[in-house]
Each structure stands twice: as structure tokens, then as C-alpha cells.
Short mmCIF file of C-alpha atoms in Angstrom, two decimals:
data_model
loop_
_atom_site.label_atom_id
_atom_site.label_comp_id
_atom_site.label_asym_id
_atom_site.label_seq_id
_atom_site.Cartn_x
_atom_site.Cartn_y
_atom_site.Cartn_z
CA MET X 245 -29.79 27.69 -57.60
CA THR X 246 -33.22 29.14 -57.25
CA GLU X 247 -34.04 32.76 -58.64
CA GLN X 248 -31.96 33.79 -61.66
CA TYR X 249 -30.15 37.25 -62.13
CA CYS X 250 -29.12 37.31 -65.29
CA ALA X 251 -30.88 40.57 -66.89
CA THR X 252 -29.62 39.57 -70.40
CA PRO X 253 -29.42 35.66 -70.53
CA THR X 254 -28.96 36.02 -74.14
CA GLU X 255 -25.70 38.23 -74.31
CA ASP X 256 -22.68 36.18 -74.26
CA LEU X 257 -20.09 37.83 -71.86
CA TRP X 258 -17.75 35.08 -72.64
CA GLU X 259 -17.56 36.26 -76.47
CA LEU X 260 -17.23 39.82 -75.21
CA ALA X 261 -14.09 38.98 -73.01
CA THR X 262 -12.50 37.03 -76.02
CA ARG X 263 -13.51 39.77 -78.44
CA TYR X 264 -11.29 42.37 -76.39
CA ARG X 265 -8.48 39.96 -74.93
CA GLU X 266 -6.24 41.90 -76.87
CA ASP X 267 -6.69 45.31 -75.07
CA TRP X 268 -7.50 43.72 -71.34
CA LEU X 269 -4.60 41.81 -71.71
CA GLY X 270 -2.22 44.55 -73.09
CA PHE X 271 -3.15 46.60 -70.39
CA ALA X 272 -2.54 44.41 -67.45
CA GLN X 273 1.14 43.88 -68.92
CA ARG X 274 1.61 47.43 -68.85
CA LEU X 275 0.64 47.79 -65.28
CA ILE X 276 3.05 45.13 -64.41
CA GLN X 277 5.84 46.54 -66.72
CA THR X 278 5.24 49.67 -64.37
CA PRO X 279 7.02 49.79 -60.74
CA SER X 280 4.98 50.94 -58.34
CA LEU X 281 6.13 50.32 -54.73
CA PRO X 282 3.96 52.09 -51.87
CA GLY X 283 4.21 55.84 -52.26
CA GLU X 284 5.23 55.76 -55.85
CA GLU X 285 2.18 55.00 -57.74
CA ALA X 286 2.14 58.18 -60.34
CA ALA X 287 3.28 56.40 -63.27
CA VAL X 288 0.64 53.59 -62.95
CA ALA X 289 -2.15 55.90 -61.78
CA ARG X 290 -1.25 58.07 -65.18
CA ILE X 291 -1.52 54.72 -67.30
CA ILE X 292 -4.86 54.11 -65.40
CA GLN X 293 -6.48 57.58 -65.92
CA ALA X 294 -5.51 57.25 -69.59
CA GLU X 295 -6.81 53.95 -70.28
CA MET X 296 -10.21 54.95 -68.35
CA ARG X 297 -10.42 58.04 -70.94
CA GLU X 298 -9.78 55.86 -73.88
CA LEU X 299 -12.77 53.41 -72.43
CA GLY X 300 -15.16 56.36 -72.28
CA TYR X 301 -15.29 56.49 -68.63
CA ASP X 302 -18.06 59.40 -67.64
CA ARG X 303 -15.70 60.89 -64.99
CA ILE X 304 -12.10 60.28 -63.88
CA TRP X 305 -10.53 61.89 -60.82
CA THR X 306 -7.84 61.53 -58.36
CA ASP X 307 -7.70 62.52 -54.57
CA LYS X 308 -5.68 63.86 -52.12
CA VAL X 309 -3.34 60.87 -51.84
CA GLY X 310 -3.49 59.75 -55.21
CA ASN X 311 -6.31 57.24 -55.36
CA VAL X 312 -7.69 56.85 -58.90
CA ILE X 313 -11.50 56.98 -59.25
CA GLY X 314 -13.63 56.34 -62.30
CA VAL X 315 -17.35 56.22 -62.65
CA LEU X 316 -19.58 54.88 -65.39
CA HIS X 317 -22.90 55.99 -64.59
CA GLY X 318 -26.13 53.62 -64.69
CA GLU X 319 -29.72 53.75 -64.12
CA ASP X 320 -31.53 54.47 -60.85
CA GLY X 321 -30.34 50.76 -59.14
CA LYS X 322 -28.24 50.09 -56.63
CA SER X 323 -24.15 51.53 -56.89
CA LEU X 324 -21.46 48.91 -57.15
CA LEU X 325 -17.83 49.87 -56.33
CA PHE X 326 -15.15 47.89 -57.63
CA ASN X 327 -11.78 48.16 -55.23
CA GLY X 328 -8.06 47.11 -56.26
CA HIS X 329 -4.80 48.70 -55.46
CA MET X 330 -1.92 49.87 -57.66
CA ASP X 331 0.96 49.41 -55.28
CA ILE X 332 2.98 46.38 -55.01
CA VAL X 333 5.75 44.78 -52.93
CA ASP X 334 9.61 44.89 -53.53
CA PRO X 335 10.41 42.23 -55.98
CA GLY X 336 13.57 41.44 -54.34
CA ASN X 337 16.59 39.93 -55.88
CA PRO X 338 15.29 39.58 -59.53
CA ASP X 339 17.96 36.60 -60.25
CA GLU X 340 15.33 34.49 -58.19
CA TRP X 341 12.50 35.01 -60.66
CA PRO X 342 12.06 32.75 -63.69
CA HIS X 343 11.11 35.95 -65.60
CA PRO X 344 12.15 39.41 -64.78
CA PRO X 345 10.04 40.93 -62.20
CA TYR X 346 8.68 43.82 -64.36
CA SER X 347 8.84 42.27 -67.65
CA GLY X 348 4.87 41.07 -67.58
CA HIS X 349 6.26 38.25 -69.36
CA LEU X 350 3.35 36.06 -71.08
CA ASP X 351 3.33 32.65 -72.33
CA SER X 352 0.77 30.19 -73.54
CA GLU X 353 -0.78 29.80 -69.90
CA TRP X 354 0.42 32.33 -67.62
CA LEU X 355 0.97 36.19 -67.15
CA TRP X 356 4.32 36.91 -65.18
CA GLY X 357 5.62 39.66 -62.94
CA ARG X 358 5.29 41.22 -59.96
CA GLY X 359 1.83 42.14 -59.09
CA ALA X 360 0.53 39.81 -61.57
CA SER X 361 -1.64 38.06 -58.72
CA ASP X 362 -1.63 40.93 -56.12
CA MET X 363 -3.36 42.68 -58.09
CA LYS X 364 -2.83 44.46 -61.03
CA ALA X 365 -4.36 41.51 -63.38
CA ALA X 366 -7.62 41.99 -61.42
CA LEU X 367 -7.49 45.98 -61.40
CA ALA X 368 -6.99 45.80 -65.19
CA LEU X 369 -10.23 43.38 -65.63
CA GLN X 370 -12.27 45.67 -63.21
CA ILE X 371 -11.53 48.65 -65.46
CA TYR X 372 -12.59 46.95 -68.24
CA ALA X 373 -15.63 45.05 -67.13
CA PRO X 374 -18.35 47.93 -66.79
CA ALA X 375 -16.66 49.71 -69.91
CA LEU X 376 -17.11 46.36 -72.03
CA LEU X 377 -20.61 46.19 -70.92
CA ARG X 378 -21.40 49.87 -72.14
CA ARG X 379 -19.26 48.93 -75.85
CA ALA X 380 -21.65 46.22 -75.99
CA GLY X 381 -24.82 48.55 -75.56
CA LEU X 382 -25.78 46.83 -72.16
CA ALA X 383 -27.20 49.69 -69.29
CA LEU X 384 -25.57 49.34 -66.16
CA PRO X 385 -28.10 48.95 -63.16
CA GLY X 386 -26.73 51.75 -61.21
CA ASP X 387 -23.37 53.75 -60.77
CA CYS X 388 -20.22 51.40 -61.12
CA TYR X 389 -16.88 53.18 -59.39
CA VAL X 390 -13.83 51.29 -60.03
CA THR X 391 -11.13 52.59 -57.42
CA ALA X 392 -7.52 51.99 -58.08
CA VAL X 393 -6.02 52.87 -54.45
CA VAL X 394 -2.47 53.75 -53.10
CA PHE X 395 -0.67 52.39 -49.94
CA GLU X 396 -2.72 48.79 -49.67
CA GLU X 397 0.59 46.81 -48.74
CA THR X 398 1.37 49.06 -46.03
CA GLY X 399 -1.64 49.73 -44.05
CA GLY X 400 -4.55 50.66 -46.39
CA LEU X 401 -4.07 54.70 -46.27
CA GLY X 402 -5.69 54.51 -49.71
CA THR X 403 -8.98 52.97 -49.06
CA ARG X 404 -9.06 54.55 -45.42
CA ILE X 405 -9.33 57.80 -47.13
CA LEU X 406 -11.74 56.85 -49.97
CA ALA X 407 -14.11 55.20 -47.65
CA GLY X 408 -14.49 58.43 -45.81
CA GLU X 409 -15.37 60.28 -49.04
CA LEU X 410 -17.08 57.88 -51.63
CA GLN X 411 -20.27 56.20 -50.49
CA ALA X 412 -21.49 53.44 -52.64
CA ASP X 413 -24.35 50.38 -51.97
CA MET X 414 -22.04 47.25 -52.04
CA ALA X 415 -18.29 46.81 -52.74
CA VAL X 416 -16.10 43.93 -54.64
CA VAL X 417 -12.38 43.84 -53.51
CA GLY X 418 -10.19 42.54 -56.22
CA GLU X 419 -7.70 40.22 -53.88
CA ALA X 420 -7.09 36.46 -54.76
CA THR X 421 -10.10 34.20 -54.43
CA SER X 422 -9.57 32.08 -57.57
CA ASN X 423 -12.78 33.17 -58.97
CA GLN X 424 -14.54 32.12 -55.54
CA ILE X 425 -16.38 34.79 -53.36
CA ALA X 426 -14.71 35.64 -50.26
CA ARG X 427 -16.44 36.94 -47.33
CA GLY X 428 -14.14 38.23 -44.93
CA HIS X 429 -10.59 37.57 -43.15
CA ARG X 430 -8.62 38.43 -39.62
CA GLY X 431 -7.26 41.60 -39.13
CA ARG X 432 -3.74 42.13 -39.12
CA LEU X 433 -1.85 44.13 -36.36
CA GLU X 434 2.07 45.00 -36.62
CA ILE X 435 3.11 45.01 -33.29
CA LEU X 436 6.68 46.24 -31.62
CA VAL X 437 8.06 45.05 -28.87
CA ARG X 438 10.77 46.63 -27.04
CA ILE X 439 13.01 45.87 -24.20
CA LYS X 440 15.31 48.16 -22.71
CA GLY X 441 18.16 47.07 -20.73
CA ARG X 442 21.66 48.47 -20.04
CA SER X 443 24.76 48.29 -22.31
CA VAL X 444 28.16 47.63 -21.62
CA HIS X 445 31.20 45.97 -23.10
CA ALA X 446 30.92 42.27 -23.68
CA SER X 447 33.72 41.69 -21.50
CA VAL X 448 31.86 42.70 -18.45
CA PRO X 449 28.64 41.30 -19.15
CA GLU X 450 27.69 41.17 -15.34
CA ARG X 451 27.74 44.89 -15.42
CA GLY X 452 24.83 45.42 -17.79
CA ALA X 453 21.16 44.19 -18.34
CA ASN X 454 21.18 42.30 -21.38
CA PRO X 455 17.50 42.73 -23.06
CA HIS X 456 18.10 39.26 -25.12
CA TYR X 457 17.39 37.09 -22.00
CA SER X 458 14.20 38.99 -21.26
CA MET X 459 13.14 38.85 -25.10
CA ALA X 460 14.14 34.99 -25.04
CA ARG X 461 11.61 34.50 -22.36
CA PHE X 462 8.96 36.55 -23.60
CA LEU X 463 9.35 34.56 -26.96
CA SER X 464 9.19 31.26 -25.14
CA LYS X 465 5.75 32.24 -23.42
CA LEU X 466 4.45 33.63 -26.70
CA LYS X 467 4.82 30.23 -28.35
CA THR X 468 2.27 28.79 -25.90
CA MET X 469 0.32 31.59 -25.59
CA GLU X 470 -3.30 30.80 -25.76
CA MET X 471 -5.40 32.27 -28.89
CA THR X 472 -8.55 33.88 -28.96
CA PRO X 473 -11.22 31.25 -30.76
CA SER X 474 -13.60 32.50 -33.27
CA ALA X 475 -16.55 30.81 -35.17
CA ASP X 476 -15.59 31.95 -38.31
CA PHE X 477 -11.77 31.87 -38.25
CA GLY X 478 -10.56 29.37 -35.61
CA SER X 479 -8.54 31.59 -33.79
CA SER X 480 -6.11 34.63 -33.95
CA SER X 481 -2.26 33.64 -34.42
CA VAL X 482 1.00 35.08 -33.77
CA ALA X 483 4.38 35.24 -35.58
CA PRO X 484 7.70 36.82 -34.73
CA THR X 485 9.16 38.26 -38.07
CA LEU X 486 11.99 40.60 -37.35
CA TYR X 487 14.24 41.36 -34.73
CA HIS X 488 17.10 43.56 -34.10
CA THR X 489 18.99 45.93 -31.24
CA ASP X 490 20.57 49.22 -31.03
CA GLN X 491 23.84 47.51 -31.90
CA CYS X 492 25.96 46.82 -34.69
CA SER X 493 29.05 45.68 -32.83
CA ALA X 494 29.47 42.25 -31.90
CA ASN X 495 31.37 42.85 -28.60
CA VAL X 496 28.82 44.99 -27.04
CA VAL X 497 25.99 44.08 -24.98
CA PRO X 498 23.07 46.07 -26.84
CA GLY X 499 20.83 48.47 -24.64
CA GLU X 500 17.87 47.91 -26.58
CA ALA X 501 16.25 44.89 -28.44
CA ILE X 502 13.29 45.23 -30.80
CA LEU X 503 10.92 42.29 -31.95
CA TYR X 504 8.38 42.51 -34.50
CA LEU X 505 4.99 40.54 -34.32
CA ASP X 506 2.40 39.54 -36.88
CA TRP X 507 -1.02 39.39 -35.38
CA ARG X 508 -3.49 38.04 -37.36
CA ASN X 509 -6.76 39.38 -34.74
CA VAL X 510 -10.11 37.73 -34.85
CA PRO X 511 -13.44 39.73 -34.88
CA GLU X 512 -13.97 38.30 -31.28
CA GLU X 513 -10.76 40.69 -30.06
CA THR X 514 -9.78 44.01 -30.25
CA PRO X 515 -6.36 45.85 -30.95
CA GLU X 516 -6.09 46.72 -27.28
CA GLU X 517 -7.22 43.50 -25.97
CA VAL X 518 -4.19 42.17 -27.74
CA ILE X 519 -1.80 44.98 -26.79
CA GLY X 520 -2.71 44.55 -22.82
CA SER X 521 -2.34 40.61 -23.26
CA LEU X 522 1.01 40.66 -24.41
CA GLN X 523 2.15 43.85 -22.34
CA LYS X 524 1.05 41.45 -19.16
CA MET X 525 3.14 38.71 -20.61
CA LEU X 526 6.14 40.61 -21.43
CA ASN X 527 5.91 42.42 -17.81
CA ASP X 528 6.43 38.64 -16.59
CA SER X 529 9.35 38.12 -18.76
CA LEU X 530 11.34 41.07 -17.74
CA GLU X 531 14.63 40.51 -15.65
CA ASP X 532 15.93 42.81 -13.20
CA GLY X 533 17.39 46.04 -14.81
CA CYS X 534 15.12 45.67 -18.10
CA GLU X 535 11.58 47.61 -18.79
CA GLY X 536 9.38 46.83 -21.83
CA HIS X 537 6.67 48.16 -23.60
CA VAL X 538 4.40 46.67 -26.40
CA ALA X 539 2.68 48.90 -29.02
CA LEU X 540 1.56 49.16 -32.53
CA ASN X 541 3.88 50.22 -35.12
CA VAL X 542 3.40 53.77 -36.31
CA SER X 543 4.41 54.61 -40.03
CA HIS X 544 4.94 58.03 -41.81
CA PHE X 545 3.15 57.95 -45.25
CA ARG X 546 3.79 60.03 -47.98
CA ALA X 547 1.74 60.02 -51.11
CA TYR X 548 2.78 60.58 -54.25
CA THR X 549 0.86 63.50 -54.36
CA GLY X 550 2.71 65.12 -51.38
CA TYR X 551 0.00 64.21 -48.60
CA GLU X 552 1.45 62.90 -45.77
CA GLU X 553 0.06 61.22 -42.63
CA GLU X 554 1.07 58.85 -39.82
CA LEU X 555 -0.89 55.70 -39.01
CA PRO X 556 -0.89 52.59 -36.90
CA ARG X 557 0.10 49.39 -39.05
CA GLU X 558 -3.50 48.08 -38.35
CA PHE X 559 -5.61 46.29 -41.00
CA PRO X 560 -9.11 45.20 -39.40
CA GLY X 561 -10.97 42.34 -39.88
CA PHE X 562 -14.60 41.63 -41.15
CA VAL X 563 -16.81 38.66 -41.80
CA LEU X 564 -20.11 39.16 -43.45
CA ALA X 565 -22.84 36.40 -42.26
CA ALA X 566 -22.73 33.41 -44.35
CA ASP X 567 -26.38 33.90 -45.57
CA HIS X 568 -26.06 37.73 -46.24
CA PRO X 569 -28.08 38.91 -49.31
CA LEU X 570 -24.83 40.06 -51.22
CA ILE X 571 -23.33 37.04 -51.05
CA ALA X 572 -26.18 34.85 -51.79
CA LYS X 573 -26.87 37.24 -54.74
CA ALA X 574 -23.32 37.32 -56.17
CA GLN X 575 -23.19 33.42 -55.62
CA ASN X 576 -26.21 32.99 -57.78
CA ILE X 577 -25.12 35.45 -60.46
CA LEU X 578 -21.40 33.72 -60.69
CA GLU X 579 -22.85 30.43 -60.87
CA THR X 580 -25.57 31.09 -63.50
CA ARG X 581 -22.69 32.62 -65.94
CA PHE X 582 -19.85 29.84 -65.02
CA GLY X 583 -22.35 26.94 -65.26
CA HIS X 584 -20.83 25.46 -61.99
CA GLU X 585 -21.04 25.90 -57.87
CA VAL X 586 -18.83 28.87 -56.76
CA ALA X 587 -17.57 28.29 -53.42
CA VAL X 588 -17.74 30.88 -50.64
CA ILE X 589 -14.33 31.12 -48.55
CA LYS X 590 -12.28 33.26 -45.97
CA TRP X 591 -9.39 35.12 -47.00
CA ARG X 592 -6.22 33.73 -45.00
CA PHE X 593 -4.37 37.36 -45.40
CA ALA X 594 -5.72 40.99 -44.76
CA THR X 595 -7.19 43.21 -47.43
CA ASP X 596 -8.76 46.83 -47.52
CA GLY X 597 -12.02 45.31 -47.64
CA ALA X 598 -12.76 46.16 -43.76
CA TYR X 599 -12.10 49.81 -44.37
CA LEU X 600 -15.01 49.67 -46.43
CA VAL X 601 -17.23 47.42 -44.37
CA ASN X 602 -16.47 49.67 -41.42
CA ALA X 603 -17.77 52.93 -43.71
CA GLY X 604 -21.23 51.16 -44.10
CA ILE X 605 -20.62 49.08 -47.55
CA PRO X 606 -21.13 45.78 -47.47
CA THR X 607 -18.23 44.25 -49.15
CA ILE X 608 -17.30 40.73 -50.63
CA GLY X 609 -14.30 39.57 -52.46
CA PHE X 610 -13.71 38.01 -56.25
CA ALA X 611 -10.74 37.94 -58.42
CA PRO X 612 -9.12 35.38 -60.50
CA ALA X 613 -5.93 35.26 -59.13
CA SER X 614 -4.64 32.28 -56.85
CA ASP X 615 -3.23 33.14 -53.68
CA LEU X 616 -0.43 30.52 -54.00
CA TYR X 617 1.56 33.67 -55.86
CA PRO X 618 1.32 37.14 -54.25
CA HIS X 619 4.35 38.11 -52.63
CA THR X 620 6.45 35.15 -54.20
CA THR X 621 9.28 35.27 -56.94
CA GLY X 622 6.72 33.03 -58.76
CA ASP X 623 4.31 35.66 -59.06
CA ARG X 624 1.73 34.87 -61.83
CA ILE X 625 -1.57 34.51 -62.92
CA ALA X 626 -3.40 31.79 -65.09
CA LEU X 627 -4.72 33.35 -68.55
CA GLU X 628 -7.82 31.16 -68.53
CA ALA X 629 -8.71 32.46 -64.85
CA MET X 630 -8.58 35.85 -66.20
CA VAL X 631 -11.15 35.25 -68.74
CA LYS X 632 -13.32 33.83 -66.11
CA GLY X 633 -12.55 36.82 -63.76
CA LEU X 634 -13.48 39.03 -66.31
CA VAL X 635 -16.76 37.42 -67.29
CA GLY X 636 -17.58 37.37 -63.36
CA TYR X 637 -16.63 41.11 -63.15
CA MET X 638 -19.02 41.79 -65.88
CA ALA X 639 -21.86 39.67 -64.63
CA LEU X 640 -21.53 41.16 -61.29
CA ALA X 641 -21.24 44.67 -62.73
CA LEU X 642 -24.43 43.82 -64.86
CA GLU X 643 -26.54 42.37 -62.42
CA LEU X 644 -25.72 42.96 -58.79
CA GLY X 645 -27.50 46.33 -58.55
CA ARG X 646 -30.68 45.14 -59.99
CA GLY X 647 -34.20 44.32 -57.89
#
């Protein structure tokens, strides 16, 4: 470690986190106990606004899609934006969970429930971090925005809108990093492969054009497709996920087969290049009587505010250079507070960070959750990691905007 960025070395942020543990932990529990599937975030949004008011935020508002934005004003230093999302994925069968998914169950080591790791616990800590600094009489170097967005899980509509309306000098995304720093991730493309054939009675298959055979040829080629290499991420990857036809009867040759692909694209390739390569492969796979088309999936979004928009299911990727000044400064701040080295990693999954970067806001990731638990029936976060994460968020809020 070289230059020290701690503006208040005598202030014990650990003691501050411990002193208010009951408050921030109870708030995180309430968030987990409130279901908030994409488009259904209204109840959680109200809870967050009420907590921000209680914590003394200078201004709190919602935008047209229902993102909640709070700001605590600072001095004339650089502004910081904390980014988290309110929506969660469906918990599935509650019988598969060790504790009910919306219980917010608390034991001596863990906080459990859907969204604990992705990412209501981190969001709660982001909301508390700058407010606790002010409560302790510590001045923020610049304005600190805390944003709780909608629709992260289904395409990032919330942050797409936010990034076009709110500017900051830097941002921290609260997706799981195990209290390490993330500097980027691959993108995600949700792709539909459609093959149309000719439907007939299954007793006379020779009269039809069965799309299954063309799809089988396509899948065989896909398995050995050469992926685009990347200096930062190794390569892109693709996984077939869902498959269905236009039929529900077992004695009918379908007229159409639809395959969903989850493509993780690297910065070295564009969505257009990916679609073009897949379309060529599909054309080479079609049997007589079949035609096929490859395109990004498009979804209709309706926010709890009533706002509606159609968007392609695309998460862009991003990566900051390993020697980017924001990474170096954040790493030094955290290492000074934690008393040990802090690794710089890359996320394996997509986040809203790319929308912020594309809007000109340098962005890193930092959060206490482990990436082992999001989207699983064991969704949870370690209490010890939450304390450390809160100290990290307070340190970043206190020091990133200085100098």
C-alpha cells in the first residue's frame, strides 16, 4: 500500500457499524420479507423511501419507472453513486428452501431469504452507509446518491433510464463480490432461434417438415462453435436453456420449434456479430421445407408506475483497465480499513454496471455477498460479511470523492 486515503484515521467505522447493527440488519430483513418480483417493486420502494426519510436524506424521489433515488449532499468533492436493485427472481417451490423464502430468517451466522445475496442486504447497507457517516458528524466529500432500481433481473430497464437522467463522477454496484472489487463482466444476450417447418399428423411424417431435425443439426454445430477469445474474460460462451414448440399434442409434428440461448459475449464482439454468426450456422442446418431466424428476444416491460416499454433482452458487458485510477483508489481505501489485501476480480454474471459505464460513469463492484448463493434455494448472506461490507461502503463514501 502506498498513499493513504483515510481522511479520518481515528474514526472507528467498525464501531459505527456495530453500534447501529440492529437498525441496518432489521431493515435488510424487512426488504427480504417484502416480495418484489420485476414490475412489482412498489411495496419495497415505499419501505426504502420511508427508511431514507428516517435516516435524514436531503432529497428522496422516484422517477418514471419507479427507481428510488436518495441523495445526501457533501462538500465540493467528486460525487458518488451507489447502485442496487429492488427486484428479485422468483423463489420457486418454497418446500425446497431450508427456511421460507420471504421469512428473512436470522440465525447466529446468516440472514436467509430470496434476495439476501442478490441484493437486498447490500442495498440496505448502501442506504445506511452515507447516513451513518453523517450521523457520526463526518462530512461527505461530495454528493452521495443511493439508487434502488427496478427490473435489473430482466434486462436492466431501471438503470438504463437512470443512467440517462442522473450523472455522477463514479459508481459502485452492489452485486456479489465477497467484499472484493469487481472491474467488469461479460455481457449477456438472450437469443431466440426459431425454425418453421410444416405441421402434419404424426402418422404421416413424410408429408411434413419436422423442425426438430433442423434444430438438432443446429445444436450439434453449436456445441463445437468456436468462441471469440478475450484478453480479460477468456472467451464468450453459449448455453441452450429453454426449448418449446407450437404444439401440446404428442401425435402432431410441430410447425415451429423455438430455442432460447444464453450467450455471454465478451467486449471483443458485438451483438450484431453474434447474431450474424448464429444465423449463418442456422442456415447451414436447415433441412428441406424449413426456414429459420435468429434474433434477440424482446420483452414488454410494465413498471409499477404504469410506464411501459419494449426492450431487447441484452445486458452489455464492460471492463475497466486493471490500472484504472478508480480501482487503485478503492483498493487502497478498503485495504487500509480492512487491514489486508483486497483482490480485484471480474464478475462471472452480468450486472447493471455497463449502463452506467456507457453513460460515462466509471463503475466498480463491491458487495458483501458471495456469488455462491444468488438465484438458489439457499439464498443467504453471512452476518460477518455484512458488517465488513458496511464498513467498506462507509469508507468508500467517505474517501473516494477526495483529492
